[in-house]
mmCIF file of C-alpha atoms in Angstrom:
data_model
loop_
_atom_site.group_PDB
_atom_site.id
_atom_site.type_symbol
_atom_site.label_atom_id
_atom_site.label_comp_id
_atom_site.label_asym_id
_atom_site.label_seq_id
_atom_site.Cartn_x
_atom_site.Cartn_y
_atom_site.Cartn_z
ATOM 1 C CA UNK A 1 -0.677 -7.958 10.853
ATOM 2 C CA UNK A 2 1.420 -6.055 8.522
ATOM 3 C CA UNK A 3 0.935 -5.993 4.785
ATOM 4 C CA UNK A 4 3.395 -7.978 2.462
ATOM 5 C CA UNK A 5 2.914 -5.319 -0.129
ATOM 6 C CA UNK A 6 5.188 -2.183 0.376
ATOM 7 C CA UNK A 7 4.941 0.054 -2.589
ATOM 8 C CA UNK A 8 1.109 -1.312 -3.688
ATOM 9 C CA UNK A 9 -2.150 -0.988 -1.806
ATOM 10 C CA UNK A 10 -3.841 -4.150 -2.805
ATOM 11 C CA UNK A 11 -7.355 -5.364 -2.434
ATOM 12 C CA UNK A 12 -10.417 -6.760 -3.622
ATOM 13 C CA UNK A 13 -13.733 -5.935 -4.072
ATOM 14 C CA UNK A 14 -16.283 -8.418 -4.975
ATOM 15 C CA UNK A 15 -15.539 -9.578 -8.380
ATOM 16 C CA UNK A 16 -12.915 -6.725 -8.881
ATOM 17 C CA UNK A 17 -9.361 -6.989 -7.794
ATOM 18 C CA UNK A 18 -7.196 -3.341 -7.250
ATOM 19 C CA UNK A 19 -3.524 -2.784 -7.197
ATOM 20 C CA UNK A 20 -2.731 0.520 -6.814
ATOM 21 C CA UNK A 21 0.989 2.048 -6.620
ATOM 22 C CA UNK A 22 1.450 3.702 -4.001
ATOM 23 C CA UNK A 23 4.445 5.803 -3.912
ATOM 24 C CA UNK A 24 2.845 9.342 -4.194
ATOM 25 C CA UNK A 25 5.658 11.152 -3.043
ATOM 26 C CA UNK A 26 8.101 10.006 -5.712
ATOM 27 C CA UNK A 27 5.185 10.445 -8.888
ATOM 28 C CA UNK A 28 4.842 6.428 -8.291
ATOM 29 C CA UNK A 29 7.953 6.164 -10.352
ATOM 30 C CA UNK A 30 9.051 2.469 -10.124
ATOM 31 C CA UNK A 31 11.719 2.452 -7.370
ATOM 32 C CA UNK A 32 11.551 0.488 -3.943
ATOM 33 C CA UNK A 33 9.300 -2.797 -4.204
ATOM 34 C CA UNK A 34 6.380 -1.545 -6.884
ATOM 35 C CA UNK A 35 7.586 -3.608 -9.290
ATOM 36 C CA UNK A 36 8.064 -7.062 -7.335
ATOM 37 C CA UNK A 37 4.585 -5.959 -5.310
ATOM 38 C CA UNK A 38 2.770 -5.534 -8.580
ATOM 39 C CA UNK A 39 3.792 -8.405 -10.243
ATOM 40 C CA UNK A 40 3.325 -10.528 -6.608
ATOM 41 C CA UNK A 41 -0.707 -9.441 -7.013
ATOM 42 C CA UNK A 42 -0.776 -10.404 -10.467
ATOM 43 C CA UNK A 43 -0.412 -13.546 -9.609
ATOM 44 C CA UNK A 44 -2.712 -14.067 -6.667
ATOM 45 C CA UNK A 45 -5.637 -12.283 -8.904
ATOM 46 C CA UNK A 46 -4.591 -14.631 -11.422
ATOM 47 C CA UNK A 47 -5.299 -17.299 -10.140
ATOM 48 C CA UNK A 48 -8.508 -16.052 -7.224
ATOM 49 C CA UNK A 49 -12.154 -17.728 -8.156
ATOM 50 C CA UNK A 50 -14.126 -15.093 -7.649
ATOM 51 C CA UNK A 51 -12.600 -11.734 -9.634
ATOM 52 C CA UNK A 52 -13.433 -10.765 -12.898
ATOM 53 C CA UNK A 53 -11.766 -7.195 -13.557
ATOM 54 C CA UNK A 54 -8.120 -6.557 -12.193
ATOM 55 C CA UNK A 55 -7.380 -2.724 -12.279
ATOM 56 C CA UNK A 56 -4.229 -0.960 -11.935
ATOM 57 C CA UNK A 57 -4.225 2.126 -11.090
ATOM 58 C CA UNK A 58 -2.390 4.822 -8.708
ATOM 59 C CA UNK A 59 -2.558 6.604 -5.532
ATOM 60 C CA UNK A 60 -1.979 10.637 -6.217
ATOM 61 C CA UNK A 61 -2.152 13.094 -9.080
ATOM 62 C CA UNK A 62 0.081 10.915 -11.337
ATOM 63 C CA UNK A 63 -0.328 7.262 -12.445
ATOM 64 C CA UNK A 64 3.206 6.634 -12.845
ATOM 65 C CA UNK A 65 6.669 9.052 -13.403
ATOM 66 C CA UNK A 66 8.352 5.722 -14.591
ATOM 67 C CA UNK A 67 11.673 5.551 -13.903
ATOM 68 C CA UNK A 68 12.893 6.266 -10.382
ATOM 69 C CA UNK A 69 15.340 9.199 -11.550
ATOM 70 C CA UNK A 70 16.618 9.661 -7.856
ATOM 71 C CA UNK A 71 17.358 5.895 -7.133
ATOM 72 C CA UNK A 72 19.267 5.781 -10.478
ATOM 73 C CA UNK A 73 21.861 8.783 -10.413
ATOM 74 C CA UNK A 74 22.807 6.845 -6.711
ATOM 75 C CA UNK A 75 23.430 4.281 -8.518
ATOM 76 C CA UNK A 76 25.303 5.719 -10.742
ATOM 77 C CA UNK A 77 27.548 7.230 -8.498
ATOM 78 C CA UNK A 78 29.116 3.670 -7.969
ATOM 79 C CA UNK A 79 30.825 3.092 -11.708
ATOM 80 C CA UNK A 80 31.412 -0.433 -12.563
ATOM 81 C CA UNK A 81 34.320 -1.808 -14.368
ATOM 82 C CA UNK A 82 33.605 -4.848 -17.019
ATOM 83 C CA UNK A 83 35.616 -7.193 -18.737
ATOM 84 C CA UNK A 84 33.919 -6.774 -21.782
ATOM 85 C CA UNK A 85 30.925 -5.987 -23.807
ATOM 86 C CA UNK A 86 29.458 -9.119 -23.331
ATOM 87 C CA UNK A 87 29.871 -9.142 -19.282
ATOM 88 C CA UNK A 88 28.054 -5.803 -19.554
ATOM 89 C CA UNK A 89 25.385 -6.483 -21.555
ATOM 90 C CA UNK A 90 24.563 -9.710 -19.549
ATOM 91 C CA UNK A 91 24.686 -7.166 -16.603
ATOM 92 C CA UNK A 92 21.861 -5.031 -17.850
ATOM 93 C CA UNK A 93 19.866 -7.979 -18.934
ATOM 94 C CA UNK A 94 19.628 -8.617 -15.312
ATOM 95 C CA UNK A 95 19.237 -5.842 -14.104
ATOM 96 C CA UNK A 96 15.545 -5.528 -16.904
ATOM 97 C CA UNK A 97 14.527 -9.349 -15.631
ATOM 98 C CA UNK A 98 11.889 -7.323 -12.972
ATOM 99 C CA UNK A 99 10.220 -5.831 -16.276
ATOM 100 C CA UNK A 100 10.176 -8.801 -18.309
ATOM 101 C CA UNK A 101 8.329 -10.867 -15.510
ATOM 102 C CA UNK A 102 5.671 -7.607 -14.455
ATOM 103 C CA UNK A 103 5.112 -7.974 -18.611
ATOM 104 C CA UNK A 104 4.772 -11.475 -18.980
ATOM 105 C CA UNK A 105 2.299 -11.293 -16.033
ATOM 106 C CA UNK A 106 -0.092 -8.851 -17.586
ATOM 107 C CA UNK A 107 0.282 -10.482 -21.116
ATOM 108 C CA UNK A 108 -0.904 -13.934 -19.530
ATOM 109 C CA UNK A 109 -3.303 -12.808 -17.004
ATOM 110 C CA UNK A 110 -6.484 -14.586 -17.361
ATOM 111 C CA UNK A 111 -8.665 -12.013 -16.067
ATOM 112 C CA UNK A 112 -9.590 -9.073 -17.771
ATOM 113 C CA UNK A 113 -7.259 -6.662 -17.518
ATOM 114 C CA UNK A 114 -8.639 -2.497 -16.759
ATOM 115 C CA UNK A 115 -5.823 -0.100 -16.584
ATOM 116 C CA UNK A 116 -7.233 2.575 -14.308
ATOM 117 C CA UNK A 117 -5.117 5.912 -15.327
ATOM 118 C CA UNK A 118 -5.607 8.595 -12.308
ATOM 119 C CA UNK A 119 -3.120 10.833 -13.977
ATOM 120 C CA UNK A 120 0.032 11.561 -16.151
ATOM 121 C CA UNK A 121 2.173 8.924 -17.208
ATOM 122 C CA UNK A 122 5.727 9.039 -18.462
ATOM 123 C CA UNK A 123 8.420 6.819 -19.627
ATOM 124 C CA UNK A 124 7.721 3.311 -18.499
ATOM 125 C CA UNK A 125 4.435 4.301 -16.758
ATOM 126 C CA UNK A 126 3.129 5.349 -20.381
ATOM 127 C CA UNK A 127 4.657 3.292 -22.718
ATOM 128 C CA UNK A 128 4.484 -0.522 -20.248
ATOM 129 C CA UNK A 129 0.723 -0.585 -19.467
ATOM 130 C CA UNK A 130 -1.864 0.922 -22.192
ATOM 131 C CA UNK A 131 -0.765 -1.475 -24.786
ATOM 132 C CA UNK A 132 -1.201 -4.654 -22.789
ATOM 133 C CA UNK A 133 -4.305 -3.427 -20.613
ATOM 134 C CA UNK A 134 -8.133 -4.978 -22.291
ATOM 135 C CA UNK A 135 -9.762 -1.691 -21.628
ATOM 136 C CA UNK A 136 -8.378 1.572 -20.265
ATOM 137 C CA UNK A 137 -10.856 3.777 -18.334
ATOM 138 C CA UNK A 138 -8.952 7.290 -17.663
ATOM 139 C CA UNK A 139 -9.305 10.509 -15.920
ATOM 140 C CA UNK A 140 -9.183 13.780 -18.012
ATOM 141 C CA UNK A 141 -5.790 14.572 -16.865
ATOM 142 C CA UNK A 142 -4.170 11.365 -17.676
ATOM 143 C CA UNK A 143 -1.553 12.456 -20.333
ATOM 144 C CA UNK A 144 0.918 10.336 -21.702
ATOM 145 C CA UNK A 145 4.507 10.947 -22.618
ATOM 146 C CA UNK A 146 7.727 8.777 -23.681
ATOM 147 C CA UNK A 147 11.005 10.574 -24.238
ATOM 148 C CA UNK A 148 13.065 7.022 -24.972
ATOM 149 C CA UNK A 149 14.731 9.144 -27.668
ATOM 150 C CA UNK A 150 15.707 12.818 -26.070
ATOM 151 C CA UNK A 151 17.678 10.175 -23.628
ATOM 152 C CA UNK A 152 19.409 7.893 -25.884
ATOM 153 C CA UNK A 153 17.051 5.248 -24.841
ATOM 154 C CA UNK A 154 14.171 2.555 -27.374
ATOM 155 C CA UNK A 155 11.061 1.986 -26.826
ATOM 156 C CA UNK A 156 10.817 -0.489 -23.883
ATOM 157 C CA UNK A 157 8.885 -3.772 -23.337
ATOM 158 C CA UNK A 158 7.223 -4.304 -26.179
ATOM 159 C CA UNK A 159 5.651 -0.923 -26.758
ATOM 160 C CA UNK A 160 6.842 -0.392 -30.247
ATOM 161 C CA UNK A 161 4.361 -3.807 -30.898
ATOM 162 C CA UNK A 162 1.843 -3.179 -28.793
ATOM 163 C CA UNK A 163 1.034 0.934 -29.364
ATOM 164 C CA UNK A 164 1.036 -0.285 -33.306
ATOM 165 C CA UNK A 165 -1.113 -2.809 -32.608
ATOM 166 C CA UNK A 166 -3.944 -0.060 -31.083
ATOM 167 C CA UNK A 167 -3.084 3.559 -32.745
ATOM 168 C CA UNK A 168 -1.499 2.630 -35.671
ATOM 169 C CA UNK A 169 2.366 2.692 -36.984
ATOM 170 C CA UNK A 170 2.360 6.193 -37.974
ATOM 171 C CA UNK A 171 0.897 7.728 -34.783
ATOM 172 C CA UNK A 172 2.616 5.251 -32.817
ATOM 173 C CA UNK A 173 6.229 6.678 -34.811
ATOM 174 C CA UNK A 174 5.129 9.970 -34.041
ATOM 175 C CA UNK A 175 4.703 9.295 -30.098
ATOM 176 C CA UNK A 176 7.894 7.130 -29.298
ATOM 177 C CA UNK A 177 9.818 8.139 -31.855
ATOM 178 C CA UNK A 178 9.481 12.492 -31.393
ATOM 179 C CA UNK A 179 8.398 11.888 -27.734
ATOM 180 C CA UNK A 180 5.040 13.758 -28.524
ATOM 181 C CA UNK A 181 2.642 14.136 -25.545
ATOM 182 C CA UNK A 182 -0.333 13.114 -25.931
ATOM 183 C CA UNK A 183 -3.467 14.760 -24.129
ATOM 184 C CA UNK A 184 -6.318 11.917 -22.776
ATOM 185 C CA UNK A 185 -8.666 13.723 -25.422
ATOM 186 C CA UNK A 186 -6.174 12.583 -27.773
ATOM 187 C CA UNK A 187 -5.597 8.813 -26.972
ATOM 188 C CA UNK A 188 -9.183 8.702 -26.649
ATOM 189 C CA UNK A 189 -10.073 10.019 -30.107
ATOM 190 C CA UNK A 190 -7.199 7.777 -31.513
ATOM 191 C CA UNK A 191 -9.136 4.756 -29.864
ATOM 192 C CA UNK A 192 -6.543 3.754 -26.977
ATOM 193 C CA UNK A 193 -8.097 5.236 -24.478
ATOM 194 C CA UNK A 194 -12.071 3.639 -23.678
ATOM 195 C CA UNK A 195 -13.534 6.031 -22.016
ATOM 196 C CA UNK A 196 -12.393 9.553 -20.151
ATOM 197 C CA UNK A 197 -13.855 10.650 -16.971
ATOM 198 C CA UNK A 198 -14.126 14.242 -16.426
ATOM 199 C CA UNK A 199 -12.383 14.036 -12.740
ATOM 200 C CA UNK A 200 -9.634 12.983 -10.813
ATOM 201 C CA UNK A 201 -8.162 11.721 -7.284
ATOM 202 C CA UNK A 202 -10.905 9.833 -5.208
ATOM 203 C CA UNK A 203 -13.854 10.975 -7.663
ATOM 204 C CA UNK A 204 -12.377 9.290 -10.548
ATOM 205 C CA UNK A 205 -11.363 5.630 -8.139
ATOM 206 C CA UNK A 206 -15.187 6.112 -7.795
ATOM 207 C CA UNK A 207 -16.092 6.100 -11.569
ATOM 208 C CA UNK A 208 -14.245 3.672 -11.850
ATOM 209 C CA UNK A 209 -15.740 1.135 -9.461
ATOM 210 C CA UNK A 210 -19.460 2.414 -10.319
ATOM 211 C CA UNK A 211 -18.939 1.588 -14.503
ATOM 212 C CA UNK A 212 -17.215 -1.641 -13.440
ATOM 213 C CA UNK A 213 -19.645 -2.991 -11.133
ATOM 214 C CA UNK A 214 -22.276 -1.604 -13.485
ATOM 215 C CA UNK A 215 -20.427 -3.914 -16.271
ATOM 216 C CA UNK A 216 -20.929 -6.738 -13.713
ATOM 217 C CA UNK A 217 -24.875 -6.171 -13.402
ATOM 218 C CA UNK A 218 -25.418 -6.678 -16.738
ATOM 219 C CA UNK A 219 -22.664 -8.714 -18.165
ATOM 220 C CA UNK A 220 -21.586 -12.367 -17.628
ATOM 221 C CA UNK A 221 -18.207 -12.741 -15.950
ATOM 222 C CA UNK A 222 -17.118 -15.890 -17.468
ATOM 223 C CA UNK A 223 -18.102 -14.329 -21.087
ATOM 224 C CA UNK A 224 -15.836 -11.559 -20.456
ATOM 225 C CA UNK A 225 -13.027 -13.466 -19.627
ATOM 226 C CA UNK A 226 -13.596 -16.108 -22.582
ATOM 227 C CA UNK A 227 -13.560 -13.027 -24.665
ATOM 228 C CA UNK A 228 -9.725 -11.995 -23.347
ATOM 229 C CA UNK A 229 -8.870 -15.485 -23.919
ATOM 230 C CA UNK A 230 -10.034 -15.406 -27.517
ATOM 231 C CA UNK A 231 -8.890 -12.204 -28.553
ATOM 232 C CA UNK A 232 -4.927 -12.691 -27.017
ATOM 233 C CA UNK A 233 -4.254 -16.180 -28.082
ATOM 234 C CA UNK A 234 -3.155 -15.984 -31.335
ATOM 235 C CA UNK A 235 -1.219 -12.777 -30.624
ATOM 236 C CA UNK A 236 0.288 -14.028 -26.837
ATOM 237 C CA UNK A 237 3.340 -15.068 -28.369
ATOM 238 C CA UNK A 238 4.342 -12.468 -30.847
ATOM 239 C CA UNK A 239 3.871 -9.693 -27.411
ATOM 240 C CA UNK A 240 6.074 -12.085 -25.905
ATOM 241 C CA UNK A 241 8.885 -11.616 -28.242
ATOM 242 C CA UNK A 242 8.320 -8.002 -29.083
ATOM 243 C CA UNK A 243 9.672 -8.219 -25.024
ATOM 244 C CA UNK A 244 11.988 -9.858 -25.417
ATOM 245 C CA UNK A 245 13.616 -7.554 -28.149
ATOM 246 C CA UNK A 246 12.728 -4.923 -26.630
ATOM 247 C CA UNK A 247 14.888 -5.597 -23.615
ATOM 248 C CA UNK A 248 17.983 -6.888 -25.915
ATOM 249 C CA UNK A 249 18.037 -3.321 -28.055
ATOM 250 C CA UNK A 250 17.547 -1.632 -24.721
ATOM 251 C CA UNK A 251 21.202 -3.643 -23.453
ATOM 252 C CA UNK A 252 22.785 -2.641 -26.424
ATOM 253 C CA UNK A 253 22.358 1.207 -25.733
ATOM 254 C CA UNK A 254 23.643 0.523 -22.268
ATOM 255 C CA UNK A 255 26.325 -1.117 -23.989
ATOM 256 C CA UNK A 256 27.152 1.778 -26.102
ATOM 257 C CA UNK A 257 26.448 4.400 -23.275
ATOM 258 C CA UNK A 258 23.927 5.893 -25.206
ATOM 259 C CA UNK A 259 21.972 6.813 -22.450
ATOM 260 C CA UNK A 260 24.713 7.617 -19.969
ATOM 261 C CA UNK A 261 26.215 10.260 -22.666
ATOM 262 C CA UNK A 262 22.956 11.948 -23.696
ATOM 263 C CA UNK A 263 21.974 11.865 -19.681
ATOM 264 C CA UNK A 264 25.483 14.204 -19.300
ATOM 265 C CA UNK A 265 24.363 16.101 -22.393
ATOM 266 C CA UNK A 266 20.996 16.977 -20.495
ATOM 267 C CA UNK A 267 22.941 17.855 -17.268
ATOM 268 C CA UNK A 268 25.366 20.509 -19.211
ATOM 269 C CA UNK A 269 22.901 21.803 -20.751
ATOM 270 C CA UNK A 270 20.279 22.187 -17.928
ATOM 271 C CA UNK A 271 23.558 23.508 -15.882
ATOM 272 C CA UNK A 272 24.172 26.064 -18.417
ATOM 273 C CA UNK A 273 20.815 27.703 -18.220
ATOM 274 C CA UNK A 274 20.957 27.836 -14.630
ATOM 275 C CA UNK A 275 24.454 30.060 -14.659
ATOM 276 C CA UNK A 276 22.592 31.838 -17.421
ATOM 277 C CA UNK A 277 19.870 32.781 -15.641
ATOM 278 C CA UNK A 278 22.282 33.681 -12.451
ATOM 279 C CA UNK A 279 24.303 35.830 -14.885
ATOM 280 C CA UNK A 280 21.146 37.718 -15.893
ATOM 281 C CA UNK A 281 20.281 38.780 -11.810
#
């Protein structure tokens, strides 16, 4: 029988539910169905009896590149014409209702929530999950990096809120704001990141499991997921709407072709190097 998830390998493990992305090829960026999959095991770990820990994680040297670059510039190549700014802007909201759901989803999931990071993590695959996730358990070469600004873009989903919320307002200026990468030694001296594992690829899936199940030995299940639920209430709400604006100021560039313009700006540029360096042979 073939597997309803495309772009996820999905499955659980005693009292530990995995979803792992699974588009190695591409970085795991979020393109094809690893969005819709994602979200789809949410649910169904949501609401199993048995599973305490739900980890997300990836398959290959990165967790997530974010953005499928590939699948967008095809897009791209098919301009659309719109009435007005308003018919536009309604157009991208759409087209970020995917994002709003996979966030909503991990904001509300009962279980506690381990983001497993194998590897690098850029754009939306750095700036989506580590705010949201209950405890973050990464390998050593698990670097993060969101350059919203270089690309006329904002901080998306939330993750102006939710970094502040765990590093600080400063720090967290300094990382969306510049788009300054940050090593794992650094997010876990700065407290987001719970513990680093000195390994990678299958070794560090491994770690993983063994501290987790270890957790299980000696910890009550039902404890640890009374303590989510009493730590998120009274902030549920506010990560909600920190969301939602997130997704309305990120229309609004679209709007303005902020991102298209700075995304030509990048091309040019990148262009002119390349004749540069031809010139120079």
């Amino acid at each position: 029988m073939a597997s309803e998830y495309s772009d996820i390998k999905f499955e659980i493990q005693g009292k530990i539910g995995i979803i792992k992305f699974n588009r190695p090829n591409a970085l795991n960026s979020f393109g094809g169905n690893i969005i819709p999959d994602t979200i789809a095991a949410f649910r169904v770990l949501n609401d199993h009896p048995d599973t305490v820990f739900t980890v997300l994680t990836g398959e290959g040297r990165f967790f997530s590149a974010g953005a499928d670059v590939k699948a967008t510039a095809e897009a791209n190549q098919k301009p659309v014409t719109y009435k007005n700014a308003a018919e536009k802007k309604l157009a991208f909201l759409q087209k970020f209702a995917y994002a709003t759901e996979l966030l909503r989803s991990m904001i509300d999931h009962k279980k506690v929530f381990v983001l497993g990071l194998n590897g690098p993590a850029v754009g939306g695959g750095a700036c989506w999950f580590p705010g949201i996730a209950d405890i973050i358990l990464a390998s050593n070469t698990a670097w993060l990096q969101c350059p919203f600004s270089a690309l006329g873009l904002v901080p998306e989903n939330g993750s102006a809120i939710s970094f502040a919320q765990q590093i600080g307002i400063h720090r967290t200026n300094d990382f969306l704001m510049f788009g300054r990468k940050l090593s794992a030694q650094e997010c876990e001296d700065w407290g987001l990141y719970n513990r680093v594992f000195q390994s990678a690829g299958d070794e560090f899936q491994k770690e993983v499991m063994r501290f987790l199940e270890g957790q299980l030995d000696v910890n009550d299940g039902k404890s640890m997921i009374e303590m989510k639920r009493l730590q998120n209430a009274p902030i549920r709400d506010a990560r909600l709407v920190a969301v939602v604006n997130a997704v309305d100021a990120l229309a609004e560039r679209f709007v303005e072709d902020a991102p298209t313009k700075r995304f030509a700006e990048k091309r040019e540029e990148l262009e002119g190097k390349r004749k540069g360096k031809i010139s120079k042979i």
